[in-house]
Coordinates of C-alpha atoms in Angstrom, one line a residue:
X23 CA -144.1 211.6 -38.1
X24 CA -141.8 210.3 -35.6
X25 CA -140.3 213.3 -33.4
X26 CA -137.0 212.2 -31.2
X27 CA -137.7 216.0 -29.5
X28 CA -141.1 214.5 -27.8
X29 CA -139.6 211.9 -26.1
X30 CA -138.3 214.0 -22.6
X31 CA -142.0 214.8 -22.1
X32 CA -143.8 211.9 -20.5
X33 CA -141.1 211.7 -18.0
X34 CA -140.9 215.2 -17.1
X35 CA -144.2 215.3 -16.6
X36 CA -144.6 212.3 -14.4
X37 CA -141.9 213.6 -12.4
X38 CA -142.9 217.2 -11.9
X39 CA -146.4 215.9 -9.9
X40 CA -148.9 215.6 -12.4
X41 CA -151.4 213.3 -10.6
X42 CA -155.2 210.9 -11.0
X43 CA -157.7 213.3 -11.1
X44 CA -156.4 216.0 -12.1
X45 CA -158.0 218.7 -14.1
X46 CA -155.7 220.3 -16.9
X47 CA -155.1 222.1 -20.4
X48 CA -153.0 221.5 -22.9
X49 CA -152.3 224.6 -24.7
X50 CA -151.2 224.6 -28.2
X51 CA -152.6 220.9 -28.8
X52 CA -152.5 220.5 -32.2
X53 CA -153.5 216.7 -33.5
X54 CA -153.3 215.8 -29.8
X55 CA -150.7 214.0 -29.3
X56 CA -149.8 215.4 -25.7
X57 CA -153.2 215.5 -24.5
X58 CA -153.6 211.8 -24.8
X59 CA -150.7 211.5 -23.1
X60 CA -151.7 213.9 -20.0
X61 CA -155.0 211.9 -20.3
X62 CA -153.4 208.5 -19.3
X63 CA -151.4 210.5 -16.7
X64 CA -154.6 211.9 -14.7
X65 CA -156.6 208.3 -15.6
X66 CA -160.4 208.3 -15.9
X67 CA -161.3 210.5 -12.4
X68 CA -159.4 213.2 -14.5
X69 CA -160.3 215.8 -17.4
X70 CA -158.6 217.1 -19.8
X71 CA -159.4 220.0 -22.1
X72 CA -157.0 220.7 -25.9
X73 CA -156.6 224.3 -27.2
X74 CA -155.6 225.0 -30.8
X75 CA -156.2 227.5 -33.1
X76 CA -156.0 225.5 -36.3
X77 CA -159.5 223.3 -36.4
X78 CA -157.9 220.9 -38.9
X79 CA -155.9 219.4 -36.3
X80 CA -158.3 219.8 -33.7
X81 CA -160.6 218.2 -36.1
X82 CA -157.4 215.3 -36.4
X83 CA -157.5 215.3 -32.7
X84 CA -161.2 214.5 -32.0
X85 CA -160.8 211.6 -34.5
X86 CA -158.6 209.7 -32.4
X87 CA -160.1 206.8 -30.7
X88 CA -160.6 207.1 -26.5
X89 CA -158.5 205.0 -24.5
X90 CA -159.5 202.9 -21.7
X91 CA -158.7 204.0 -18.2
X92 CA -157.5 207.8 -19.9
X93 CA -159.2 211.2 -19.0
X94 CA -162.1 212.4 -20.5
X95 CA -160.8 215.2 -23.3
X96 CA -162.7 218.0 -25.1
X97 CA -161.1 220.4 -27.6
X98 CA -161.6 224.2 -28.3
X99 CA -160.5 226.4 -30.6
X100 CA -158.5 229.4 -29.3
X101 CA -156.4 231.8 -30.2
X102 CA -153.8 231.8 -27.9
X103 CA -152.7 235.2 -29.1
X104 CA -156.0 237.1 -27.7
X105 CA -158.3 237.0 -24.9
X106 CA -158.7 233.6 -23.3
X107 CA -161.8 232.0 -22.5
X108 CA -163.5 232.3 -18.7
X109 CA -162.2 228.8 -18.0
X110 CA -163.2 227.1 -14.5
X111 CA -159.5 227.4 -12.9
X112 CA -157.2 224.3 -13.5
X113 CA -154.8 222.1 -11.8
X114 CA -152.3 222.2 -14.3
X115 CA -151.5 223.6 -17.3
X116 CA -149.0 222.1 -20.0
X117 CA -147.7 222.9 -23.5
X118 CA -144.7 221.5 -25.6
X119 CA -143.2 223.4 -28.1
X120 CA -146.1 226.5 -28.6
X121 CA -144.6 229.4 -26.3
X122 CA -142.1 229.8 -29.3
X123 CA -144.5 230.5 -32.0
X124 CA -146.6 233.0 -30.2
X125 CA -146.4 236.9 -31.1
X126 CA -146.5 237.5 -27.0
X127 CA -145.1 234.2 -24.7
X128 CA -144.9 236.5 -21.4
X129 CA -148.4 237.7 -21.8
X130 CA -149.7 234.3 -22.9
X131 CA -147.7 232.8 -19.7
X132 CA -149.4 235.7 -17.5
X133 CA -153.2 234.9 -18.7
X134 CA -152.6 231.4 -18.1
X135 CA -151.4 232.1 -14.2
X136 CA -154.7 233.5 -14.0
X137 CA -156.1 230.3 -15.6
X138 CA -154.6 227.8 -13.0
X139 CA -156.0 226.9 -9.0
X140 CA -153.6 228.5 -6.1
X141 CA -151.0 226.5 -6.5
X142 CA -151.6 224.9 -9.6
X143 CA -148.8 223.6 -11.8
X144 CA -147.6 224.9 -14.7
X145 CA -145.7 222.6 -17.1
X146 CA -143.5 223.1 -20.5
X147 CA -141.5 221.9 -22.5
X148 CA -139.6 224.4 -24.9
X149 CA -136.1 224.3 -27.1
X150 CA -133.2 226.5 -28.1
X151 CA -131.3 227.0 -31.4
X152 CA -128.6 227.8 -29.6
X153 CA -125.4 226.0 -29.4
X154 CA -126.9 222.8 -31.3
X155 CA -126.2 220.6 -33.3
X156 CA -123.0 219.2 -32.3
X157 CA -120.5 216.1 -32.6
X158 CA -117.0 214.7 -32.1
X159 CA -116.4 215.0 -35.6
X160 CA -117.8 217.9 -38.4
X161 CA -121.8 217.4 -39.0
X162 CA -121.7 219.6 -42.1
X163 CA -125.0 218.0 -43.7
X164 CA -126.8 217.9 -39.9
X165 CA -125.3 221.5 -39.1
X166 CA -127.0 222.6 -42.5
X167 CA -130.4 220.6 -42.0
X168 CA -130.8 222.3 -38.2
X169 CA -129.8 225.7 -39.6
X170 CA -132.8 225.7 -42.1
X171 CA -135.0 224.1 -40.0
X172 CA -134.4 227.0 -37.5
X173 CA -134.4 229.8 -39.4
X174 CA -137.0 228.7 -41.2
X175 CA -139.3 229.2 -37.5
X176 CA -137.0 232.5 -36.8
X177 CA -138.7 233.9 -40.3
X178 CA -142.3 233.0 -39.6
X179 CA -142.0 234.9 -36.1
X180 CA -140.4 232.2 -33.9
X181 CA -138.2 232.4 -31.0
X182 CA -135.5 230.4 -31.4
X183 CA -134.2 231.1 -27.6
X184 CA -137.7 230.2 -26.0
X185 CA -136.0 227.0 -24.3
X186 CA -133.5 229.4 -22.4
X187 CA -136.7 232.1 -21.9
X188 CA -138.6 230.6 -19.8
X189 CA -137.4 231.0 -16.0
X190 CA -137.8 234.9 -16.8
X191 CA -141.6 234.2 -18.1
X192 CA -142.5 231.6 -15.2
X193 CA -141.3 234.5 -12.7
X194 CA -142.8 237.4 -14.2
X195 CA -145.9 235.2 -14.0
X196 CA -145.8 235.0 -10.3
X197 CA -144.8 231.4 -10.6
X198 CA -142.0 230.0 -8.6
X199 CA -139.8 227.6 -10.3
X200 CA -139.7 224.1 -9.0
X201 CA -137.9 222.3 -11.5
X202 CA -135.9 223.5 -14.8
X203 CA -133.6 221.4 -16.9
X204 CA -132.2 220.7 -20.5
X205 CA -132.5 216.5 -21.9
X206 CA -130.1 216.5 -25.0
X207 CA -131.8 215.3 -28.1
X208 CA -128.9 212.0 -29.0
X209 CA -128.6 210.7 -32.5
X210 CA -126.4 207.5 -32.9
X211 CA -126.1 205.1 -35.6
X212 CA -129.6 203.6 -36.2
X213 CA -132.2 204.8 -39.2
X214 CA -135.9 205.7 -37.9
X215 CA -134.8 208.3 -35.1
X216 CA -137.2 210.9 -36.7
X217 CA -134.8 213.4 -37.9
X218 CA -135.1 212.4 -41.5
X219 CA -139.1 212.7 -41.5
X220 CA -138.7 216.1 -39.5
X221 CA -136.4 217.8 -42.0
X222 CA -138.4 216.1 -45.0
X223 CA -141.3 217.3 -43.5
X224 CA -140.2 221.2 -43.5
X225 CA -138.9 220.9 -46.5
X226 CA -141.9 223.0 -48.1
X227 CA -141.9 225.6 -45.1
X228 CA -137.9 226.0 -45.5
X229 CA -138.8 226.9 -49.6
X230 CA -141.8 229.3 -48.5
X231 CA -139.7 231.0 -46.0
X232 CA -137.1 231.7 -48.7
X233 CA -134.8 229.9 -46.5
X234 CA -133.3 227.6 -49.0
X235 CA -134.1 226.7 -52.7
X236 CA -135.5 222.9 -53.3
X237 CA -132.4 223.0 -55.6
X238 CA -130.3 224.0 -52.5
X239 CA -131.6 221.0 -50.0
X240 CA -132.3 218.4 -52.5
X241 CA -135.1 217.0 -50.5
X242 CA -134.8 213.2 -52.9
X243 CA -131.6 212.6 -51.3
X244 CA -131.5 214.1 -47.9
X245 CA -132.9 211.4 -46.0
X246 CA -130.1 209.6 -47.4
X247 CA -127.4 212.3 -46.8
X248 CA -128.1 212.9 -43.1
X249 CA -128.6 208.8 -42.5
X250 CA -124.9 208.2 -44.0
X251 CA -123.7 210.9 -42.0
X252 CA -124.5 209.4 -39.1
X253 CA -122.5 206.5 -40.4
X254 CA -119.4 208.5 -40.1
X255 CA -119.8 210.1 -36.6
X256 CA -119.6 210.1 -33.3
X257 CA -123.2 210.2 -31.7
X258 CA -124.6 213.7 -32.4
X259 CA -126.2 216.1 -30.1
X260 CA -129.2 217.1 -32.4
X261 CA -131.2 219.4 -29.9
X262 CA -132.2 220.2 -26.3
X263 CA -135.1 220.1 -24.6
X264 CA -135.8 222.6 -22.2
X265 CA -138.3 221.6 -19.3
X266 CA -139.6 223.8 -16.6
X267 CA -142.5 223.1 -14.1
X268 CA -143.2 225.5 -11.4
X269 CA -146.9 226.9 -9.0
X270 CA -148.7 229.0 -8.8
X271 CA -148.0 231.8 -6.0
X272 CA -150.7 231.4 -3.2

């Protein structure tokens, strides 16, 4: 599945200092998909260890082929939620899109200070409801898809203002703030942008949520619906990525 919202990442985090050889975690790794990422970033004098507490994706992750000149990566489960593990300190730490879905961010953020090296770097990338989606013209089938989607994650214990939370966490952390901005998630004209396949793809989690009925989102024509939307207006801003990066106090 094609996600437009991953796409601020790589640059953000060659731009925040992540360097060759560097020893990091990627917290909340899921099928790995950002680890592989960090491991091209900190090449083959690196390491790079994956944390997830759902071993079917870790088990997705493992499966995925090493590639040449990347990191080394192993992957653990944890619970992010309890106790972490007595971890040799790292030089960074990164996450995209977990500090949302966990019962107790600031206290997550806080054990994960004590994770990194003085002056370690600590990396995220987090979104918003808030204020999104939005165009030149009325979005009514885009406004609906984004309002499911999101209160879908608000009822199974989301925060849906984690993108705008998270210079309070970094400082309550003891972390100073080096760099914090929003990228706007942009839709134009063209089929394939991911938005279809993400809004298909919680179309089950909308249902269980009691969100919407499937009679409601009528998921056999929404691909079609939100595509022909976009026919109709001006380029939409579908979502924002928030991006912070900040050390360690020495």
């Amino acid at each position: 599945m094609i996600n437009p919202g991953n796409a601020p990442t790589s640059r953000f985090l060659r731009d925040i200092g992540l360097e060759q050889g560097m020893r990091v975690l990627d917290i909340g790794c899921a099928n790995g998909l950002l680890t592989r990422e960090l491991a091209a970033l900190v090449g083959k004098n690196g390491h790079v260890h994956g944390v997830d507490s759902d071993e079917d994706r870790l088990a997705e992750a493992r499966d995925q082929p090493a590639e040449p000149d990347q990191a080394d990566i192993t992957y653990e489960n944890v619970d992010l939620s309890g106790s972490l593990p007595d971890w040799e300190p790292f030089d960074a730490i990164a996450g995209r899109r977990i500090l949302m879905y966990l019962p107790d961010a600031e206290e997550t953020v806080r054990r994960l200070t004590a994770s990194l090296k003085p002056d370690g770097l600590m990396v995220f990338q987090e979104h918003s409801a808030i204020g999104m989606p939005f165009a030149a013209q009325p979005i009514p089938q885009h406004d609906q898809a984004h309002g499911w989607m999101w209160r879908t994650i608000a009822a199974e214990h989301g925060t849906i203002t984690m993108g705008l939370d998270l210079p309070k966490l970094f400082r309550q952390a003891g972390l100073d703030v080096d760099d914090y901005h929003a990228e706007a998630i942009m839709l134009g004209l063209a089929r394939g942008q991911g938005i279809e396949d993400l809004a298909s793809y919680m179309v089950d989690r909308v249902i269980d949520a009691g969100v919407a009925d499937r009679e409601t989102i009528q998921p056999d024509s929404l691909t079609q619906r939100l595509a022909g939307e976009r026919q109709l207006a001006s380029p939409i801003a579908w979502d924002m990525a928030y991006l912070i990066g900040g050390k360690k106090r020495a």
